Amino acid sequence: RKLAEKFPAFNLVISTDIVEEPTTENTEQLGNTLLVKTGHKGKFVAVIGYYPDEPKQKYRFDLVKLDGERFKNDAKMVAHMQFYQDLLKDSKLAEQELPIKHSSGDKFVGAEKCGECHTKALAKWNESKHSHAFESLKTGRLGISRIYDPECICCHTVGWSAPDVLRYDGGFVNAEKTAHLKGVQCENCHGPGSKHIELIEQDKKHEANKLMRVSVDQARKKFLCESCHDLDNSPAFKFDDYWPKIAHQ
């Protein structure tokens, strides 16, 4: 935007910006320059129309979504995706990247440990798709396994900061080393459980419960679900529609 204002000789500037689902309303007219935004996910292309005889609006544009209905998967791109996933597996990227510290300083324990006390919640979790979230990566889009792809496992396992695609210390590494952290579990929303267990063992139940408690209203306002169920992955997501599917006490 600053460059467009500084160099008015450019009539058209196309930017990815930070939007995931751009619209034609995202365009801006900066003096003589039209600023077009196509989104940063590579899901849209901009078609530009040039009308030299128009005195006011010489440029017009539309967005074309690269959806799966009109644009079928090309065999070369499928092969390229397989090559990329193999590269991630061989490089062990998910476990080689240096982890970050969780703000709580606590450790992840896994749903089975939580279920030793929270039996009803564990039973509800076992019935949900969250418990099979990791397995769904094995037969995901294009039939290519993505269990070594940080951009996928950050939302399908425990111990990752999904918005940043960064692994917390003690978070999921791979299915062999950290099998107890597969799937979307209790600690994805409630946070690491080691301190909670420690307080329970010290008979500090009130303090322990307060540490982990997340109300439905808090989950909605803090956009806990939307950190993974975003526009890119769950464009039809609505909190009030999805919550009953995993509601637990």
Coordinates of N, CA and C in Angstrom, one line a residue:
R1 N 0.8 -1.2 0.0 CA 0.0 0.0 0.0 C 0.9 1.2 0.0
K2 N 1.9 1.2 0.8 CA 2.8 2.4 0.9 C 3.5 2.6 -0.4
L3 N 4.0 1.5 -1.0 CA 4.7 1.5 -2.3 C 3.7 2.0 -3.4
A4 N 2.5 1.6 -3.4 CA 1.5 2.0 -4.4 C 1.3 3.6 -4.3
E5 N 1.3 4.1 -3.1 CA 1.1 5.5 -2.9 C 2.4 6.3 -3.3
K6 N 3.5 5.6 -3.1 CA 4.8 6.3 -3.3 C 5.1 6.4 -4.8
F7 N 4.7 5.3 -5.6 CA 5.0 5.3 -7.0 C 3.6 5.2 -7.8
P8 N 3.0 6.4 -8.0 CA 1.7 6.4 -8.6 C 1.7 6.0 -10.1
A9 N 2.9 5.9 -10.7 CA 3.0 5.5 -12.1 C 2.5 4.0 -12.3
F10 N 2.5 3.3 -11.2 CA 2.0 1.9 -11.3 C 0.5 2.0 -11.2
N11 N -0.2 1.5 -12.2 CA -1.7 1.6 -12.2 C -2.3 0.4 -11.5
L12 N -1.5 -0.7 -11.4 CA -2.1 -1.9 -10.8 C -1.1 -2.6 -9.9
V13 N -1.5 -3.0 -8.7 CA -0.6 -3.7 -7.8 C -1.4 -4.9 -7.3
I14 N -0.9 -6.1 -7.4 CA -1.5 -7.3 -6.9 C -0.8 -7.8 -5.7
S15 N -1.5 -8.0 -4.6 CA -0.9 -8.4 -3.4 C -1.6 -9.7 -2.8
T16 N -0.8 -10.6 -2.2 CA -1.5 -11.7 -1.5 C -2.2 -11.3 -0.2
D17 N -1.7 -10.2 0.4 CA -2.2 -9.7 1.7 C -2.2 -10.8 2.7
I18 N -3.1 -10.7 3.7 CA -3.1 -11.7 4.8 C -4.5 -12.4 4.8
V19 N -5.3 -12.2 3.8 CA -6.6 -12.8 3.8 C -6.6 -14.2 3.2
E20 N -7.4 -15.1 3.8 CA -7.5 -16.4 3.2 C -8.6 -16.6 2.2
E21 N -9.7 -15.9 2.4 CA -10.8 -16.0 1.5 C -11.1 -14.6 0.9
P22 N -10.4 -14.1 0.0 CA -10.6 -12.7 -0.5 C -11.9 -12.6 -1.3
T23 N -12.3 -11.4 -1.4 CA -13.5 -11.1 -2.3 C -13.1 -9.9 -3.1
T24 N -14.0 -9.6 -4.1 CA -13.7 -8.4 -5.0 C -13.8 -7.1 -4.1
E25 N -14.4 -7.2 -3.0 CA -14.5 -6.0 -2.1 C -13.2 -5.7 -1.4
N26 N -12.3 -6.7 -1.5 CA -11.0 -6.4 -0.9 C -10.1 -5.4 -1.7
T27 N -10.6 -5.1 -2.9 CA -9.8 -4.2 -3.7 C -9.8 -2.7 -3.1
E28 N -8.8 -2.0 -3.4 CA -8.7 -0.6 -3.0 C -8.2 0.3 -4.1
Q29 N -8.8 1.5 -4.2 CA -8.3 2.4 -5.2 C -7.5 3.5 -4.5
L30 N -6.2 3.5 -4.8 CA -5.2 4.4 -4.2 C -4.8 5.4 -5.2
G31 N -5.5 6.5 -5.3 CA -5.2 7.5 -6.4 C -5.4 6.9 -7.8
N32 N -4.3 6.8 -8.5 CA -4.4 6.1 -9.9 C -4.2 4.6 -9.8
T33 N -3.9 4.1 -8.7 CA -3.5 2.7 -8.5 C -4.6 1.8 -8.0
L34 N -4.9 0.7 -8.6 CA -5.8 -0.3 -8.1 C -5.1 -1.3 -7.4
L35 N -5.4 -1.5 -6.1 CA -4.7 -2.6 -5.3 C -5.6 -3.8 -5.2
V36 N -5.2 -4.9 -5.8 CA -6.0 -6.1 -5.8 C -5.4 -7.1 -4.8
K37 N -6.2 -7.8 -4.1 CA -5.8 -8.8 -3.1 C -6.3 -10.2 -3.5
T38 N -5.4 -11.2 -3.6 CA -5.8 -12.5 -4.0 C -5.7 -13.5 -2.9
G39 N -5.3 -13.1 -1.7 CA -5.2 -14.1 -0.6 C -3.8 -14.8 -0.6
H40 N -3.4 -15.3 0.6 CA -2.0 -15.8 0.7 C -2.0 -17.4 0.6
K41 N -3.1 -18.0 0.3 CA -3.1 -19.5 0.3 C -3.0 -20.1 -1.1
G42 N -2.9 -19.2 -2.1 CA -2.8 -19.7 -3.4 C -4.1 -20.4 -3.9
K43 N -5.3 -20.0 -3.3 CA -6.5 -20.6 -3.7 C -7.3 -19.8 -4.8
F44 N -6.8 -18.6 -5.1 CA -7.5 -17.8 -6.1 C -6.4 -17.2 -7.1
V45 N -6.9 -16.9 -8.3 CA -6.1 -16.1 -9.2 C -7.0 -14.9 -9.6
A46 N -6.3 -13.9 -10.0 CA -7.0 -12.6 -10.3 C -7.0 -12.5 -11.9
V47 N -8.2 -12.3 -12.4 CA -8.3 -12.0 -13.8 C -8.5 -10.5 -14.0
I48 N -7.6 -9.9 -14.7 CA -7.5 -8.4 -14.9 C -8.1 -8.0 -16.3
G49 N -9.0 -7.1 -16.3 CA -9.5 -6.5 -17.5 C -9.0 -5.1 -17.7
Y50 N -8.5 -4.8 -18.9 CA -8.0 -3.5 -19.2 C -8.9 -2.8 -20.2
Y51 N -9.4 -1.6 -19.8 CA -10.3 -0.8 -20.6 C -9.8 0.6 -20.8
P52 N -8.9 0.7 -21.8 CA -8.1 2.0 -22.0 C -9.0 3.2 -22.4
D53 N -10.2 2.9 -22.9 CA -11.1 4.1 -23.3 C -12.0 4.6 -22.1
E54 N -12.0 3.8 -21.0 CA -12.8 4.2 -19.9 C -12.0 5.4 -19.2
P55 N -12.7 6.5 -19.0 CA -12.0 7.7 -18.4 C -11.7 7.5 -16.9
K56 N -12.6 6.7 -16.2 CA -12.4 6.6 -14.7 C -11.8 5.3 -14.3
Q57 N -12.4 4.2 -14.8 CA -12.0 2.8 -14.3 C -11.4 2.0 -15.5
K58 N -10.1 2.2 -15.7 CA -9.5 1.5 -16.8 C -9.2 0.0 -16.5
Y59 N -9.1 -0.3 -15.2 CA -8.9 -1.7 -14.8 C -10.1 -2.2 -14.0
R60 N -10.4 -3.5 -14.3 CA -11.4 -4.2 -13.5 C -10.9 -5.6 -13.3
F61 N -11.3 -6.2 -12.3 CA -10.8 -7.6 -12.0 C -11.9 -8.5 -11.4
D62 N -11.6 -9.7 -11.5 CA -12.5 -10.7 -10.8 C -11.6 -11.8 -10.2
L63 N -12.1 -12.5 -9.3 CA -11.3 -13.6 -8.6 C -11.9 -14.9 -9.1
V64 N -11.0 -15.8 -9.4 CA -11.4 -17.2 -9.9 C -10.8 -18.2 -8.8
K65 N -11.7 -18.9 -8.2 CA -11.3 -19.9 -7.1 C -10.9 -21.1 -7.8
L66 N -9.7 -21.6 -7.4 CA -9.2 -22.9 -8.0 C -9.8 -24.1 -7.3
D67 N -11.1 -24.3 -7.5 CA -11.8 -25.3 -6.8 C -11.7 -26.7 -7.5
G68 N -12.0 -27.7 -6.8 CA -11.9 -29.1 -7.3 C -13.0 -29.5 -8.3
E69 N -14.0 -28.7 -8.4 CA -15.1 -29.0 -9.3 C -14.7 -28.6 -10.8
R70 N -14.1 -27.5 -10.9 CA -13.8 -27.0 -12.3 C -12.4 -27.3 -12.7
F71 N -11.5 -27.4 -11.7 CA -10.1 -27.7 -12.0 C -9.7 -29.0 -11.3
K72 N -9.5 -30.1 -12.1 CA -9.2 -31.4 -11.6 C -7.7 -31.5 -11.3
N73 N -7.4 -32.5 -10.4 CA -6.0 -32.7 -10.0 C -5.2 -33.2 -11.2
D74 N -4.1 -32.6 -11.4 CA -3.2 -33.1 -12.5 C -2.3 -34.2 -11.9
A75 N -2.1 -35.2 -12.7 CA -1.2 -36.3 -12.3 C 0.2 -35.9 -11.9
K76 N 0.7 -34.8 -12.6 CA 2.1 -34.4 -12.2 C 2.1 -33.7 -10.9
M77 N 1.0 -33.0 -10.6 CA 0.9 -32.3 -9.3 C 0.7 -33.3 -8.1
V78 N -0.1 -34.4 -8.4 CA -0.2 -35.5 -7.4 C 1.1 -36.1 -7.1
A79 N 1.9 -36.4 -8.2 CA 3.2 -37.0 -8.0 C 4.1 -36.0 -7.2
H80 N 4.0 -34.7 -7.5 CA 4.8 -33.7 -6.8 C 4.4 -33.7 -5.3
M81 N 3.2 -33.8 -5.0 CA 2.7 -33.8 -3.6 C 3.3 -35.1 -2.9
Q82 N 3.3 -36.2 -3.6 CA 3.8 -37.4 -3.0 C 5.3 -37.3 -2.7
F83 N 6.0 -36.6 -3.7 CA 7.5 -36.4 -3.5 C 7.7 -35.5 -2.3
Y84 N 6.9 -34.5 -2.2 CA 7.0 -33.5 -1.0 C 6.8 -34.2 0.3
Q85 N 5.8 -35.1 0.4 CA 5.5 -35.8 1.6 C 6.6 -36.8 2.0
D86 N 7.2 -37.4 0.9 CA 8.3 -38.3 1.2 C 9.5 -37.5 1.7
L87 N 9.7 -36.3 1.1 CA 10.8 -35.5 1.6 C 10.7 -35.1 3.0
L88 N 9.4 -34.8 3.5 CA 9.2 -34.5 4.9 C 9.4 -35.6 5.8
K89 N 9.1 -36.8 5.3 CA 9.3 -38.0 6.1 C 10.8 -38.3 6.2
D90 N 11.5 -38.3 5.1 CA 13.0 -38.6 5.1 C 13.8 -37.6 5.9
S91 N 13.4 -36.3 5.9 CA 14.1 -35.2 6.6 C 13.7 -35.2 8.1
K92 N 12.6 -35.9 8.4 CA 12.1 -35.9 9.8 C 11.9 -34.4 10.3
L93 N 11.3 -33.6 9.5 CA 11.2 -32.2 9.8 C 10.5 -31.9 11.1
A94 N 9.4 -32.7 11.3 CA 8.5 -32.4 12.5 C 9.3 -32.6 13.8
E95 N 10.3 -33.6 13.8 CA 11.0 -33.8 15.0 C 12.4 -33.1 15.1
Q96 N 12.9 -32.7 13.9 CA 14.2 -32.0 13.9 C 14.1 -30.5 14.2
E97 N 12.9 -29.9 14.0 CA 12.7 -28.5 14.3 C 12.8 -28.3 15.8
L98 N 13.5 -27.3 16.3 CA 13.6 -27.0 17.7 C 12.2 -26.6 18.2
P99 N 11.8 -27.3 19.3 CA 10.4 -27.0 19.9 C 10.4 -25.7 20.7
I100 N 9.2 -25.2 20.9 CA 9.1 -23.9 21.7 C 8.5 -24.3 23.1
K101 N 8.7 -23.5 24.0 CA 8.2 -23.7 25.4 C 6.7 -23.3 25.5
H102 N 5.9 -24.2 26.1 CA 4.5 -23.8 26.4 C 4.5 -22.8 27.5
S103 N 3.6 -21.8 27.4 CA 3.5 -20.7 28.3 C 3.3 -21.2 29.7
S104 N 2.6 -22.3 29.9 CA 2.4 -22.8 31.3 C 3.6 -23.5 31.9
G105 N 4.5 -24.0 31.0 CA 5.7 -24.7 31.5 C 5.4 -26.2 31.9
D106 N 4.1 -26.6 31.7 CA 3.7 -27.9 32.0 C 3.9 -28.9 30.9
K107 N 3.7 -30.2 31.2 CA 4.0 -31.3 30.2 C 2.7 -31.9 29.7
F108 N 2.7 -32.4 28.5 CA 1.5 -33.1 28.0 C 1.5 -34.6 28.4
V109 N 0.3 -35.1 28.8 CA 0.3 -36.4 29.4 C -0.6 -37.4 28.5
G110 N -1.5 -36.9 27.7 CA -2.3 -37.7 26.8 C -3.6 -38.0 27.4
A111 N -4.6 -38.3 26.5 CA -6.0 -38.5 26.9 C -6.2 -39.7 27.8
E112 N -5.5 -40.8 27.5 CA -5.6 -42.0 28.4 C -5.4 -41.7 29.8
K113 N -4.4 -40.8 30.1 CA -4.0 -40.4 31.5 C -5.2 -39.6 32.0
C114 N -5.7 -38.7 31.2 CA -6.8 -37.9 31.7 C -8.0 -38.7 32.0
G115 N -8.2 -39.8 31.2 CA -9.4 -40.6 31.3 C -9.4 -41.5 32.6
E116 N -8.2 -41.6 33.3 CA -8.2 -42.4 34.5 C -9.2 -41.8 35.5
C117 N -9.4 -40.5 35.5 CA -10.3 -39.9 36.4 C -11.6 -39.4 35.6
H118 N -11.4 -38.9 34.4 CA -12.5 -38.3 33.6 C -13.0 -39.4 32.7
T119 N -13.7 -40.4 33.3 CA -14.1 -41.5 32.5 C -15.2 -41.2 31.4
K120 N -16.1 -40.3 31.8 CA -17.2 -40.0 30.9 C -16.7 -39.1 29.8
A121 N -15.8 -38.2 30.1 CA -15.2 -37.4 29.0 C -14.4 -38.2 28.0
L122 N -13.7 -39.2 28.6 CA -12.9 -40.1 27.7 C -13.8 -40.9 26.8
A123 N -14.9 -41.4 27.3 CA -15.8 -42.2 26.6 C -16.4 -41.4 25.4
K124 N -16.8 -40.1 25.7 CA -17.3 -39.2 24.7 C -16.3 -38.9 23.6
W125 N -15.0 -38.8 24.1 CA -13.9 -38.5 23.1 C -13.7 -39.7 22.2
N126 N -13.7 -40.9 22.7 CA -13.5 -42.1 21.9 C -14.6 -42.2 20.8
E127 N -15.8 -41.7 21.1 CA -16.9 -41.7 20.1 C -16.7 -40.7 19.0
S128 N -15.9 -39.7 19.3 CA -15.9 -38.5 18.4 C -14.8 -38.7 17.3
K129 N -14.9 -37.9 16.2 CA -14.0 -37.9 15.1 C -12.6 -37.3 15.6
H130 N -12.6 -36.6 16.6 CA -11.4 -36.0 17.2 C -10.4 -37.2 17.5
S131 N -10.9 -38.3 18.0 CA -10.1 -39.4 18.4 C -9.4 -40.1 17.3
H132 N -10.0 -39.9 16.1 CA -9.4 -40.5 14.8 C -8.8 -39.5 13.9
A133 N -8.5 -38.3 14.4 CA -8.0 -37.2 13.6 C -6.7 -37.5 13.0
F134 N -5.8 -38.2 13.7 CA -4.5 -38.5 13.1 C -4.7 -39.6 12.0
E135 N -5.5 -40.6 12.3 CA -5.7 -41.6 11.3 C -6.2 -41.1 10.0
S136 N -7.0 -40.0 10.1 CA -7.6 -39.4 8.8 C -6.5 -38.9 7.9
L137 N -5.4 -38.6 8.4 CA -4.3 -38.0 7.6 C -3.7 -39.1 6.7
K138 N -3.9 -40.4 7.1 CA -3.2 -41.5 6.3 C -3.9 -41.6 5.0
T139 N -5.2 -41.3 4.9 CA -5.9 -41.4 3.6 C -6.6 -40.1 3.3
G140 N -5.8 -39.0 3.4 CA -6.4 -37.7 3.2 C -6.6 -37.4 1.7
R141 N -6.5 -36.1 1.4 CA -6.7 -35.6 0.1 C -5.7 -36.3 -0.9
L142 N -6.2 -36.7 -2.0 CA -5.4 -37.3 -3.1 C -4.9 -38.7 -2.7
G143 N -5.4 -39.2 -1.6 CA -5.0 -40.5 -1.1 C -3.5 -40.6 -0.7
I144 N -2.9 -39.5 -0.4 CA -1.5 -39.4 0.0 C -1.4 -39.2 1.5
S145 N -0.7 -40.0 2.2 CA -0.5 -39.9 3.7 C 0.2 -38.6 4.0
R146 N -0.2 -37.9 5.0 CA 0.4 -36.6 5.4 C 0.7 -36.6 6.9
I147 N 1.1 -37.8 7.4 CA 1.4 -37.9 8.8 C 2.7 -37.4 9.2
Y148 N 3.5 -36.9 8.2 CA 4.8 -36.3 8.6 C 4.9 -34.8 8.2
D149 N 3.7 -34.3 7.8 CA 3.6 -32.9 7.4 C 3.2 -32.0 8.6
P150 N 4.1 -31.2 9.0 CA 3.8 -30.3 10.2 C 2.5 -29.5 10.0
E151 N 2.3 -29.0 8.7 CA 1.1 -28.2 8.5 C -0.2 -29.0 8.7
C152 N -0.1 -30.3 8.7 CA -1.3 -31.2 9.0 C -1.3 -31.7 10.4
I153 N -0.2 -32.2 10.9 CA -0.2 -32.8 12.2 C -0.4 -31.7 13.3
C154 N -0.1 -30.4 13.0 CA -0.3 -29.4 14.0 C -1.7 -29.3 14.5
C155 N -2.7 -29.8 13.6 CA -4.1 -29.7 14.0 C -4.7 -31.1 14.3
H156 N -3.9 -32.2 14.1 CA -4.4 -33.5 14.2 C -3.7 -34.3 15.3
T157 N -2.9 -33.6 16.1 CA -2.2 -34.2 17.2 C -2.2 -33.3 18.4
V158 N -1.6 -33.7 19.5 CA -1.4 -32.9 20.7 C 0.0 -32.3 20.8
G159 N 0.0 -31.0 21.3 CA 1.3 -30.5 21.6 C 1.9 -29.6 20.5
W160 N 1.0 -29.0 19.7 CA 1.5 -28.0 18.7 C 0.7 -26.7 18.8
S161 N 1.4 -25.6 18.4 CA 0.7 -24.4 18.3 C 0.2 -24.3 16.8
A162 N -1.1 -24.6 16.6 CA -1.6 -24.7 15.3 C -1.4 -23.5 14.4
P163 N -1.8 -22.3 14.9 CA -1.6 -21.1 14.1 C -0.2 -20.8 13.6
D164 N 0.8 -21.2 14.4 CA 2.2 -21.0 14.0 C 2.8 -22.2 13.4
V165 N 2.2 -23.3 13.4 CA 2.8 -24.6 13.0 C 4.1 -24.8 13.7
L166 N 4.1 -24.7 15.0 CA 5.3 -24.9 15.8 C 5.0 -26.0 16.9
R167 N 6.0 -26.8 17.1 CA 5.8 -27.9 18.1 C 6.2 -27.4 19.5
Y168 N 5.4 -27.7 20.5 CA 5.8 -27.4 21.9 C 6.7 -28.5 22.4
D169 N 7.5 -28.1 23.3 CA 8.4 -29.1 24.0 C 7.6 -30.2 24.6
G170 N 7.8 -31.5 24.2 CA 7.0 -32.6 24.7 C 5.8 -32.9 23.9
G171 N 5.6 -32.2 22.8 CA 4.5 -32.4 21.9 C 4.7 -33.6 21.0
F172 N 3.7 -33.9 20.2 CA 3.7 -35.0 19.2 C 4.9 -34.9 18.3
V173 N 5.6 -36.0 18.1 CA 6.8 -36.1 17.2 C 6.4 -37.0 16.0
N174 N 6.1 -38.2 16.3 CA 5.7 -39.2 15.3 C 4.9 -40.3 16.0
A175 N 4.3 -41.1 15.1 CA 3.4 -42.2 15.7 C 4.1 -43.2 16.5
E176 N 5.4 -43.4 16.3 CA 6.2 -44.4 17.0 C 6.6 -43.8 18.4
K177 N 7.2 -42.6 18.4 CA 7.7 -42.1 19.7 C 6.7 -41.5 20.6
T178 N 5.6 -41.0 20.0 CA 4.6 -40.3 20.8 C 3.2 -40.7 20.5
A179 N 3.0 -42.0 20.5 CA 1.7 -42.6 20.1 C 0.5 -42.1 21.0
H180 N 0.8 -41.8 22.2 CA -0.2 -41.3 23.2 C -0.7 -39.9 22.9
L181 N -0.1 -39.2 21.9 CA -0.5 -37.9 21.6 C -1.2 -37.8 20.2
K182 N -1.6 -38.9 19.7 CA -2.2 -38.9 18.4 C -3.7 -38.4 18.5
G183 N -4.2 -37.7 17.5 CA -5.5 -37.2 17.5 C -5.7 -35.9 18.3
V184 N -6.9 -35.4 18.2 CA -7.2 -34.1 18.9 C -7.8 -34.5 20.3
Q185 N -7.0 -34.2 21.3 CA -7.3 -34.7 22.6 C -7.7 -33.6 23.6
C186 N -7.8 -34.0 24.9 CA -8.2 -33.0 26.0 C -7.3 -31.8 26.0
E187 N -6.0 -32.1 25.9 CA -5.0 -31.0 26.1 C -4.9 -30.0 25.0
N188 N -5.5 -30.3 23.8 CA -5.6 -29.4 22.7 C -6.3 -28.1 23.2
C189 N -7.3 -28.3 24.0 CA -8.1 -27.1 24.5 C -7.8 -26.7 25.9
H190 N -7.6 -27.7 26.7 CA -7.4 -27.5 28.2 C -6.0 -27.2 28.6
G191 N -5.0 -27.5 27.7 CA -3.6 -27.2 28.0 C -3.0 -28.4 28.6
P192 N -1.6 -28.4 28.7 CA -0.9 -29.6 29.3 C -1.4 -29.9 30.7
G193 N -1.5 -31.3 31.0 CA -2.1 -31.7 32.2 C -1.2 -32.1 33.3
S194 N 0.1 -32.0 33.2 CA 1.0 -32.5 34.3 C 0.8 -31.8 35.6
K195 N 0.6 -30.5 35.6 CA 0.4 -29.7 36.8 C -0.9 -30.0 37.4
H196 N -1.9 -30.2 36.6 CA -3.2 -30.6 37.1 C -3.2 -31.9 37.9
I197 N -2.5 -32.9 37.3 CA -2.3 -34.2 38.0 C -1.6 -34.0 39.3
E198 N -0.5 -33.2 39.3 CA 0.3 -33.0 40.5 C -0.5 -32.4 41.6
L199 N -1.4 -31.4 41.2 CA -2.3 -30.8 42.3 C -3.3 -31.8 42.8
I200 N -3.8 -32.6 41.9 CA -4.8 -33.6 42.4 C -4.1 -34.6 43.4
E201 N -2.9 -35.0 43.1 CA -2.2 -35.9 44.0 C -1.9 -35.2 45.3
Q202 N -1.8 -33.9 45.3 CA -1.6 -33.1 46.6 C -2.9 -32.8 47.3
D203 N -4.0 -33.3 46.8 CA -5.3 -33.1 47.3 C -5.8 -31.6 47.2
K204 N -5.3 -30.9 46.1 CA -5.7 -29.5 45.9 C -6.6 -29.5 44.7
K205 N -7.8 -30.2 44.9 CA -8.7 -30.4 43.8 C -9.3 -29.1 43.2
H206 N -9.6 -28.1 44.1 CA -10.2 -26.9 43.6 C -9.2 -26.1 42.7
E207 N -8.0 -26.1 43.1 CA -6.9 -25.4 42.4 C -6.6 -26.2 41.1
A208 N -6.7 -27.5 41.2 CA -6.4 -28.3 40.0 C -7.5 -28.1 38.9
N209 N -8.7 -28.1 39.4 CA -9.8 -27.9 38.4 C -9.8 -26.5 37.8
K210 N -9.5 -25.5 38.6 CA -9.5 -24.1 38.1 C -8.4 -24.0 37.1
L211 N -7.3 -24.7 37.2 CA -6.2 -24.6 36.3 C -6.6 -25.1 34.9
M212 N -7.5 -26.1 34.8 CA -7.8 -26.7 33.5 C -9.2 -26.3 33.0
R213 N -10.0 -25.7 33.8 CA -11.4 -25.4 33.4 C -11.5 -24.5 32.2
V214 N -12.2 -24.9 31.2 CA -12.5 -24.0 30.0 C -14.0 -24.1 29.8
S215 N -14.7 -23.0 29.9 CA -16.2 -23.0 29.7 C -16.5 -23.0 28.2
V216 N -17.7 -23.3 27.9 CA -18.1 -23.2 26.5 C -18.0 -21.8 26.0
D217 N -18.4 -20.8 26.8 CA -18.3 -19.4 26.4 C -16.8 -19.0 26.2
Q218 N -15.9 -19.5 27.0 CA -14.5 -19.2 26.9 C -14.0 -19.8 25.6
A219 N -14.4 -21.0 25.3 CA -14.0 -21.7 24.0 C -14.4 -20.9 22.8
R220 N -15.6 -20.4 22.9 CA -16.2 -19.6 21.8 C -15.5 -18.3 21.6
K221 N -15.3 -17.5 22.7 CA -14.7 -16.2 22.7 C -13.2 -16.2 22.4
K222 N -12.5 -17.3 22.8 CA -11.1 -17.3 22.6 C -10.8 -18.0 21.2
F223 N -11.8 -18.4 20.5 CA -11.6 -19.0 19.2 C -10.7 -20.3 19.3
L224 N -10.9 -21.0 20.3 CA -10.1 -22.2 20.5 C -10.3 -23.2 19.3
C225 N -11.5 -23.4 19.0 CA -11.8 -24.4 17.9 C -11.3 -23.8 16.5
E226 N -11.5 -22.5 16.4 CA -11.2 -21.9 15.1 C -9.7 -21.8 14.8
S227 N -8.9 -22.2 15.8 CA -7.4 -22.2 15.5 C -7.1 -23.3 14.5
C228 N -7.9 -24.3 14.4 CA -7.8 -25.4 13.4 C -9.0 -25.4 12.4
H229 N -10.2 -25.2 13.0 CA -11.3 -25.1 12.1 C -11.4 -23.7 11.5
D230 N -10.4 -23.3 10.7 CA -10.4 -22.0 10.1 C -11.1 -22.0 8.7
L231 N -11.0 -20.9 8.0 CA -11.6 -20.8 6.7 C -11.0 -21.7 5.7
D232 N -9.7 -22.0 5.9 CA -9.0 -22.8 4.9 C -9.4 -24.3 5.1
N233 N -9.6 -24.8 6.3 CA -9.8 -26.2 6.6 C -11.3 -26.5 6.8
S234 N -12.0 -25.6 7.4 CA -13.4 -25.8 7.7 C -14.2 -24.6 7.4
P235 N -14.4 -24.3 6.1 CA -15.1 -23.0 5.7 C -16.5 -23.0 6.2
A236 N -17.2 -24.1 6.5 CA -18.6 -24.1 6.9 C -18.7 -24.2 8.5
F237 N -17.6 -24.0 9.2 CA -17.6 -24.2 10.6 C -18.4 -23.2 11.3
K238 N -19.3 -23.6 12.2 CA -20.0 -22.7 13.1 C -20.0 -23.4 14.5
F239 N -19.5 -22.6 15.5 CA -19.3 -23.2 16.8 C -20.5 -23.8 17.4
D240 N -21.7 -23.2 17.3 CA -22.9 -23.7 17.9 C -23.4 -25.0 17.2
D241 N -23.0 -25.2 16.0 CA -23.4 -26.4 15.3 C -22.5 -27.6 15.6
Y242 N -21.2 -27.3 15.8 CA -20.2 -28.3 16.0 C -20.1 -28.7 17.5
W243 N -20.3 -27.8 18.4 CA -20.1 -28.1 19.8 C -20.8 -29.3 20.3
P244 N -22.2 -29.4 20.0 CA -22.9 -30.6 20.5 C -22.3 -31.9 20.1
K245 N -21.5 -32.0 19.1 CA -20.9 -33.2 18.6 C -19.8 -33.7 19.6
I246 N -19.2 -32.8 20.4 CA -18.1 -33.1 21.3 C -18.4 -32.7 22.7
A247 N -19.6 -32.2 23.0 CA -20.0 -31.7 24.3 C -19.7 -32.8 25.4
H248 N -19.0 -32.4 26.5 CA -18.7 -33.4 27.5 C -18.6 -32.7 28.8
Q249 N -18.8 -33.5 29.9 CA -18.7 -32.9 31.2 C -17.6 -33.5 32.0

